[in-house]
Structures are given as structure tokens and as C-alpha cells.
Tab-separated table of C-alpha atoms in Angstrom:
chain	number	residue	atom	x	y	z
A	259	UNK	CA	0.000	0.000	0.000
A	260	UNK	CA	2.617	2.379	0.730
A	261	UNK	CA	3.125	3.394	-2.733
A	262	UNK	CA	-0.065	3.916	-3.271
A	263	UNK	CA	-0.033	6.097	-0.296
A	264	UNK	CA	2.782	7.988	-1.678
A	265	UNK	CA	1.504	8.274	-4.945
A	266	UNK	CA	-1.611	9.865	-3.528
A	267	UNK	CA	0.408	12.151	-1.497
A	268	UNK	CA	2.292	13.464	-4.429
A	269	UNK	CA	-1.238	14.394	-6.076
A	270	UNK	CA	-0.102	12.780	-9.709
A	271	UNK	CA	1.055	9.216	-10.281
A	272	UNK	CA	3.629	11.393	-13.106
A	273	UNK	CA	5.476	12.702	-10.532
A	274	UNK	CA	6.181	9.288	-8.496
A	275	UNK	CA	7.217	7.690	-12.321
A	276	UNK	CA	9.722	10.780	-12.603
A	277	UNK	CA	11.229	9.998	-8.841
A	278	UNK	CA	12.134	6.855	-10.381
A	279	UNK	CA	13.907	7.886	-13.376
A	280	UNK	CA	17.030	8.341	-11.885
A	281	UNK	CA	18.417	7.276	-8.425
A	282	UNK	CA	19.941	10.377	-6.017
A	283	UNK	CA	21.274	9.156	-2.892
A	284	UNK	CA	21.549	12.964	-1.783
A	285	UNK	CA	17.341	13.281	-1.657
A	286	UNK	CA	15.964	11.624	0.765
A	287	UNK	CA	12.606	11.952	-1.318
A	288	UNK	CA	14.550	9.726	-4.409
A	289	UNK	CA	15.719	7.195	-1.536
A	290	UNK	CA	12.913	6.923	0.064
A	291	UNK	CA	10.785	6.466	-3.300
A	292	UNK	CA	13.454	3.716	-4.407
A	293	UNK	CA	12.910	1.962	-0.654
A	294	UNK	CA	8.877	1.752	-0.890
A	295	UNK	CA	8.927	0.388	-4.546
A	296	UNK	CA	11.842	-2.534	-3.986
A	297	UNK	CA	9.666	-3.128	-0.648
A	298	UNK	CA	6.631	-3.129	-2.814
A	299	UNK	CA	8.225	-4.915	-5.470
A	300	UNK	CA	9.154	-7.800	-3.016
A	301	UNK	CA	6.518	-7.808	-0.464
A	302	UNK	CA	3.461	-8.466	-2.722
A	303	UNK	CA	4.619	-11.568	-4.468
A	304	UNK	CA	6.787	-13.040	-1.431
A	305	UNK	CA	3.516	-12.967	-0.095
A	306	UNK	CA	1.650	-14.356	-2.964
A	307	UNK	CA	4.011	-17.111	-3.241
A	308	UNK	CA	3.956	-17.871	0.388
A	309	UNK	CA	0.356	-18.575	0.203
A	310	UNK	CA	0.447	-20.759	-2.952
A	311	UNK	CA	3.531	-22.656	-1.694
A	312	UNK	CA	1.493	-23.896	1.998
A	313	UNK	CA	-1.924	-23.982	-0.116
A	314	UNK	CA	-0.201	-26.857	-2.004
A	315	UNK	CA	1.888	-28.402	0.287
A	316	UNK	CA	-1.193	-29.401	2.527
A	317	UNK	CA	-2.641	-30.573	-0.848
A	318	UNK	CA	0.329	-32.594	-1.827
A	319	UNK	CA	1.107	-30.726	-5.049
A	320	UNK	CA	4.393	-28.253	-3.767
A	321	UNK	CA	6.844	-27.185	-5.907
A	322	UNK	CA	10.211	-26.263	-5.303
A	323	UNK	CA	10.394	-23.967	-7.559
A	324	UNK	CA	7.820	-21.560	-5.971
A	325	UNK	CA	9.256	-22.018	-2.464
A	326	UNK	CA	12.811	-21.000	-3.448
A	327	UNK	CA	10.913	-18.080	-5.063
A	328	UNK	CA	9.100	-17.378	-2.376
A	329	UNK	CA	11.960	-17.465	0.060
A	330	UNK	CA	13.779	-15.015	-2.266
A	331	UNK	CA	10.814	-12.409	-2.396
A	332	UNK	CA	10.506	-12.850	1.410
A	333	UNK	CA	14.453	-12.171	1.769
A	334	UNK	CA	14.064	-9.207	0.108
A	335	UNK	CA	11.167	-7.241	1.398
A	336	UNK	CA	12.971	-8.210	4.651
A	337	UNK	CA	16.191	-6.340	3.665
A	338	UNK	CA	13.835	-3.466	2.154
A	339	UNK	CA	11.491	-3.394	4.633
A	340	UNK	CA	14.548	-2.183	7.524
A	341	UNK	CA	14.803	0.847	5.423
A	342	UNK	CA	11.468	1.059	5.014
A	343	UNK	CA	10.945	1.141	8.645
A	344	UNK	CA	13.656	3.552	9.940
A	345	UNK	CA	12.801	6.263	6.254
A	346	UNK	CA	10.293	8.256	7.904
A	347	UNK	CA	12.255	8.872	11.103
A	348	UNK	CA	14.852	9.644	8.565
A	349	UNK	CA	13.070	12.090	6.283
A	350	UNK	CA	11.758	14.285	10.104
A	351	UNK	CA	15.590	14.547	10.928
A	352	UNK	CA	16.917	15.828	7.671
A	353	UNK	CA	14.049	18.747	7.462
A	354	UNK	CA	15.293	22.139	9.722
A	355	UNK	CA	11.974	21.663	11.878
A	356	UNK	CA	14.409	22.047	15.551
A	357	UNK	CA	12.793	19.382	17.561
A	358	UNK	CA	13.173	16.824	14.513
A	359	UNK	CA	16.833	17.775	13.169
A	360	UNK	CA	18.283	17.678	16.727
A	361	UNK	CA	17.627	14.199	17.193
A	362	UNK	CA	18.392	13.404	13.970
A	363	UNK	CA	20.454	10.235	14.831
A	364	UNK	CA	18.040	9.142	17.414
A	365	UNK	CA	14.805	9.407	15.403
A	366	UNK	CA	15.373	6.984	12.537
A	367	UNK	CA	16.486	4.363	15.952
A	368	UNK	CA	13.457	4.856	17.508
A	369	UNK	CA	11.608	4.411	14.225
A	370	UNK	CA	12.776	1.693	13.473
A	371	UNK	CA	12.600	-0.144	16.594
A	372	UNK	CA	8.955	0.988	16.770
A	373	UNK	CA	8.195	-0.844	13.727
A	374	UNK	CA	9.913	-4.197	14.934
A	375	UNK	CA	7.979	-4.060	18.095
A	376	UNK	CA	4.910	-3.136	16.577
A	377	UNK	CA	5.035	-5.511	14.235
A	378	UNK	CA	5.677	-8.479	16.812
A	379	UNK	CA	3.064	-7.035	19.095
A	380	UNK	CA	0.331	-7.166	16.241
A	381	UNK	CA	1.046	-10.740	16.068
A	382	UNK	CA	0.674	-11.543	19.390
A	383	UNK	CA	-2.518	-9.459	19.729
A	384	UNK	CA	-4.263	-12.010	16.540
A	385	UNK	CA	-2.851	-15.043	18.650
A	386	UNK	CA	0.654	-15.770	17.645
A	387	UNK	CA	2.404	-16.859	21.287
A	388	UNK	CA	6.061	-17.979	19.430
A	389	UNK	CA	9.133	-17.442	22.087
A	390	UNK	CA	10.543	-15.704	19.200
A	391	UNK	CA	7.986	-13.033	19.470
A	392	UNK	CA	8.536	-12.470	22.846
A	393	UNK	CA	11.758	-11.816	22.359
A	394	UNK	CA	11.057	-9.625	20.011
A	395	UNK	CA	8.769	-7.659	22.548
A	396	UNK	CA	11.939	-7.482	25.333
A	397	UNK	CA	14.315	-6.162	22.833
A	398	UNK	CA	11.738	-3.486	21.408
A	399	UNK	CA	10.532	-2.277	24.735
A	400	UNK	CA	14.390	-2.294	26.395
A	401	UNK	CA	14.682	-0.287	23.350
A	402	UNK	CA	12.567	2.377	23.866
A	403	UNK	CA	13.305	2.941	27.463
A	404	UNK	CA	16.593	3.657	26.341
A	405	UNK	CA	15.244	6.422	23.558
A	406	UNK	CA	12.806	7.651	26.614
A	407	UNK	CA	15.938	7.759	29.034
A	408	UNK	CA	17.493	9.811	25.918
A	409	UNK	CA	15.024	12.540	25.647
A	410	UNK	CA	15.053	13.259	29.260
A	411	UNK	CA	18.719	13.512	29.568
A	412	UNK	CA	19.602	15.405	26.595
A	413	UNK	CA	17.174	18.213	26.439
A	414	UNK	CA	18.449	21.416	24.333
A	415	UNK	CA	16.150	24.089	26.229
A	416	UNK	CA	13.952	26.202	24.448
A	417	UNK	CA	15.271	24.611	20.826
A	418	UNK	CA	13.225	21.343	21.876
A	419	UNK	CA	11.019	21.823	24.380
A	420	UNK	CA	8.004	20.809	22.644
A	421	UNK	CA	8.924	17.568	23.254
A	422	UNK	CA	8.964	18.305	26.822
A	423	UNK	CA	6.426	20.600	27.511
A	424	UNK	CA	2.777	21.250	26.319
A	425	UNK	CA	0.291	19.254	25.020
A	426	UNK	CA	2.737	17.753	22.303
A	427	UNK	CA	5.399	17.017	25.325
A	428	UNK	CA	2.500	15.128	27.395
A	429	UNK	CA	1.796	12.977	24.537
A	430	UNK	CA	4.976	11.635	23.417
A	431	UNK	CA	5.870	11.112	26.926
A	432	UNK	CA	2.794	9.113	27.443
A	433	UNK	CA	3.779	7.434	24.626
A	434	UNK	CA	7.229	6.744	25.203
A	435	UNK	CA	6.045	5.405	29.205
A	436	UNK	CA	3.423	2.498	27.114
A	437	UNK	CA	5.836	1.257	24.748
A	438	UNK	CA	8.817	1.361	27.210
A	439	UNK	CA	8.715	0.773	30.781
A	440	UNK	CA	5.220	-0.446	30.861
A	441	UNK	CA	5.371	-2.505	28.072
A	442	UNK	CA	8.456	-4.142	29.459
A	443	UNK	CA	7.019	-4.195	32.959
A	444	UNK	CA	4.214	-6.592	31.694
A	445	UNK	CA	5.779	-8.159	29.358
A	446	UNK	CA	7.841	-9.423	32.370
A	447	UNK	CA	5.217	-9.884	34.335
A	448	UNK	CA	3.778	-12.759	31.714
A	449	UNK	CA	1.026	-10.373	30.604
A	450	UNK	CA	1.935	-10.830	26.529
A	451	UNK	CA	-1.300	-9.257	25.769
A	452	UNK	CA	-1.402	-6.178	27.302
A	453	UNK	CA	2.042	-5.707	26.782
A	454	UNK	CA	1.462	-5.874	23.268
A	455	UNK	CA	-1.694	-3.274	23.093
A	456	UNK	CA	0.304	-1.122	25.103
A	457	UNK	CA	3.322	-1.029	22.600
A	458	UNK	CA	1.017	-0.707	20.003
A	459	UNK	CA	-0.921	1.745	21.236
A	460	UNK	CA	2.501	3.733	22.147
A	461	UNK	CA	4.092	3.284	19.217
A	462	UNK	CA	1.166	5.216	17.333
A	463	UNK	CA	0.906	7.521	19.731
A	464	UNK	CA	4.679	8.627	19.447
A	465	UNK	CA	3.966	9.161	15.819
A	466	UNK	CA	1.309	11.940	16.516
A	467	UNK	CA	3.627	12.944	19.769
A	468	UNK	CA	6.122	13.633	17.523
A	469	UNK	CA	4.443	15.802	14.780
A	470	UNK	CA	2.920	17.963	17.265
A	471	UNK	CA	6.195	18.292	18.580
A	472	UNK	CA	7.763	19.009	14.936
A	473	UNK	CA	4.397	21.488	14.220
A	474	UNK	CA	5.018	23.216	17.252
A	475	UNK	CA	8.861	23.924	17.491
A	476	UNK	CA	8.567	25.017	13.838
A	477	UNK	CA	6.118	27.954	14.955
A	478	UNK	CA	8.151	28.746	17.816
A	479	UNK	CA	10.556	31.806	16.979
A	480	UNK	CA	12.726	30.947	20.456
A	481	UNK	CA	12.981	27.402	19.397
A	482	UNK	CA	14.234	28.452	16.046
A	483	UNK	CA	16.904	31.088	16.829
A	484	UNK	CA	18.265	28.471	19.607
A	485	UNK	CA	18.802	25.681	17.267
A	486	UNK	CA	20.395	28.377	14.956
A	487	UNK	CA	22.416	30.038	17.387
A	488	UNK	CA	23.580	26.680	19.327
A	489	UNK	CA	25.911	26.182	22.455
A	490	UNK	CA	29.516	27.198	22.245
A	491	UNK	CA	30.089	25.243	24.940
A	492	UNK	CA	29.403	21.955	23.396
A	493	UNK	CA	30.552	22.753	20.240
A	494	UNK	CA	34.174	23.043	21.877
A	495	UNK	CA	33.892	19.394	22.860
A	496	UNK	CA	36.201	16.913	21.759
A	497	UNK	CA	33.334	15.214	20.144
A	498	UNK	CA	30.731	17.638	18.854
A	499	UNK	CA	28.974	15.484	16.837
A	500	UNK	CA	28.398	12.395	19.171
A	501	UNK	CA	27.270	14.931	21.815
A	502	UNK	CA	25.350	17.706	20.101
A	503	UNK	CA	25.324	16.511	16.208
A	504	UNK	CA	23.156	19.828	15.445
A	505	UNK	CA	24.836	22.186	17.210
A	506	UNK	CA	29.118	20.646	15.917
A	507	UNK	CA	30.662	23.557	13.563
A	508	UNK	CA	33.252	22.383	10.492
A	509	UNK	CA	35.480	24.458	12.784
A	510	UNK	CA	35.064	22.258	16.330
A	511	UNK	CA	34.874	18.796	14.236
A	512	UNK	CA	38.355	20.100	12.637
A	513	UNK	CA	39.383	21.013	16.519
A	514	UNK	CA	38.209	17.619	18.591
């Protein structure tokens, strides 16, 4: 679906068809284009195949031939689909929107890591109890109480503090607290279900956390002018661009 999503989105098929012509690894909008369509590409008929292949191996008429296709379509929107999951955090960090492009190297992590979880907890939720799942779950949750520990440690002041304060700041807290600590709490506890709304429901509520965040840090002049203007401090360190990548000048990088 997601190219037909993005294809909507663009308002004319013509100018998805043109994204394709050529491949620009400096737009993220050519990259990302390129990512949906090989997940697209490999996704529909891995799945297809899939189908076909069990459909006539329980009938007794399997051929090896479709399962080693199969297996090859499934590789492949695997490989594609990691992209695919981390792109959008991606896209929100390259923009100059403060809140996003300061946490530019933690938002396509938490993105990502969203998606895995997510898309473990979904199958748990339609009755899937595999130990691989679980898994799954404790790795995605640890996860994101590691991004949650993050954004309270390394707060920027006025240059993010939409994600901290406000309605936005309540939200994507909330969010982060359901698909982190909680999560993991019940997910400890035995309680696969809940554990696996409560991901789910925080994973989709970090999305809209995080563009109300983005919306209102763009509209904020303070916000703006900090990000500009930066911390000399920091961008002395040794290592500007591990500690504060937005804030590291050519000059400090050539220093540390």
C-alpha cells in the first residue's frame, strides 16, 4: 500500500514515475521512493508465493520452484522493509523543523525499533504466542526505554522543548512510558497481551507525539533562533557530533 499512499500524497502518479527515473542518494525523497517500490516490489509476491507454496503443500502438489521463489521475495522485502521502517524517522531529521533535526540520529532508531515491536506485538494481539515473538517484545521495549531515558537527559532548552512541555510534550511522553517501561514491565510480568496493546498503542501515539512536537517547534521563533544560534560550549567538545550533532561547527569537528 505504501506506494499507493505515496503516490496519492504526491497528487499525480507522473510525478512518483519521474522519482524513479534516476536514483539520487543525496534526496531523501529519491531514496525513500526507491525503498517503498523494492519493498513493494518484493513484499506483494513473497507474499503471494507464500500462500500458494502452503496452499499446495497441505494438498500434496508443492513445488520447489515456488518455495525458493518465495523465500527469495521474502528475503528481500525483509532487507527493504529495515529501510522502510527507519525512512520516515529519517526524512523528520533531515528537514530544519528544531525538535526533529536535533535528534536526527536518534529518530530513525526509535523508528525503526517501533516498527519491529509493533510488528511483533500485532502478532501476538491475533494469537501468535512464538518465544521468538517475545523476544522480540523485550528487545523493542528495552529499546525504547533507552530512547525515553534519551530525551530526558539530553534536552536542548527552548530549541526542543516541545517535546517536553505542552500538550505535544505530554503525549509523546505518554507514549514513550506504554511502549517502554510499561510494556516491558508486563511483558515481564507474563502479561503478553497487554504488553502488546500497550506497545502498540505507544508506538502510534509517538507518531502523533512527535508531529505535534515538529508542528510546534517550527512555529516557535525561540525554538528556532536556539537551534540556529547553538551552544559554544558543546561545540568546543572533543566530540561535537556524538554529543550535540546539530549544534558541531566544520570548525570544532576540525578542533576535537
Amino acid at each position: 500500500l505504501s506506494p499507493l499512499l505515496l503516490t496519492w500524497d504526491l497528487g499525480r502518479p507522473l510525478r512518483f514515475l519521474n522519482m524513479l527515473r534516476v536514483f539520487k542518494y543525496q534526496s531523501p525523497m529519491s531514496v525513500g521512493s526507491w525503498i517503498v517500490s523494492g519493498f513493494g516490489a518484493c513484499a506483494v509476491p513473497g507474499l503471494g508465493l507464500a500462500e500458494w507454496h502452503w496452499h499446495n503443500l497441505a494438498t500434496g502438489h508443492a513445488m520447489p520452484a515456488v518455495q525458493i521463489a518465495a523465500y527469495i521475495f521474502i528475503a528481500g522485502s525483509g532487507l527493504t522493509g529495515v529501510f522502510l521502517a527507519i525512512y520516515t524517522g529519517a526524512l523528520l531529521a533531515v528537514t530544519a523543523v528544531p525538535a526533529w533535526n536535533l535528534h536526527r540520529v536518534l529518530l530513525p532508531f526509535h523508528f525503526g525499533i517501533a516498527g519491529l515491536g509493533s510488528a511483533g506485538a500485532l502478532l501476538e494481539v491475533i494469537g501468535f504466542r512464538q518465544p521468538g515473538l517475545n523476544a522480540v517484545g523485550f528487545f523493542a521495549a528495552a529499546a525504547q526505554v533507552l530512547v525515553l531515558a534519551s530525551l530526558e537527559w539530553r534536552k536542548h532548552g527552548a530549541a526542543d522543548r516541545a517535546l517536553h512541555e505542552g500538550l505535544s510534550g505530554w503525549v509523546l511522553r505518554s507514549a514513550e512510558v506504554l511502549e517502554g517501561p510499561l510494556a516491558l514491565g508486563l511483558r515481564a510480568a507474563g502479561l503478553i497481551f497487554p504488553a502488546a496493546i500497550c506497545f502498540l498503542v505507544g508506538a502510534l501515539a509517538s507518531r502523533f507525539g512527535w508531529l505535534m512536537a515538529g508542528r510546534a517547534s517550527a512555529c516557535d521563533p525561540d525554538a528556532v533562533l536556539a537551534s540556529q544560534q547553538g551552544t559554544p560550549r558543546l561545540a568546543e567538545s572533543k566530540l561535537p557530533y556524538l554529543l550535540r550533532p546539530a549544534i558541531a561547527s566544520s570548525g570544532s569537528l576540525k578542533k576535537g
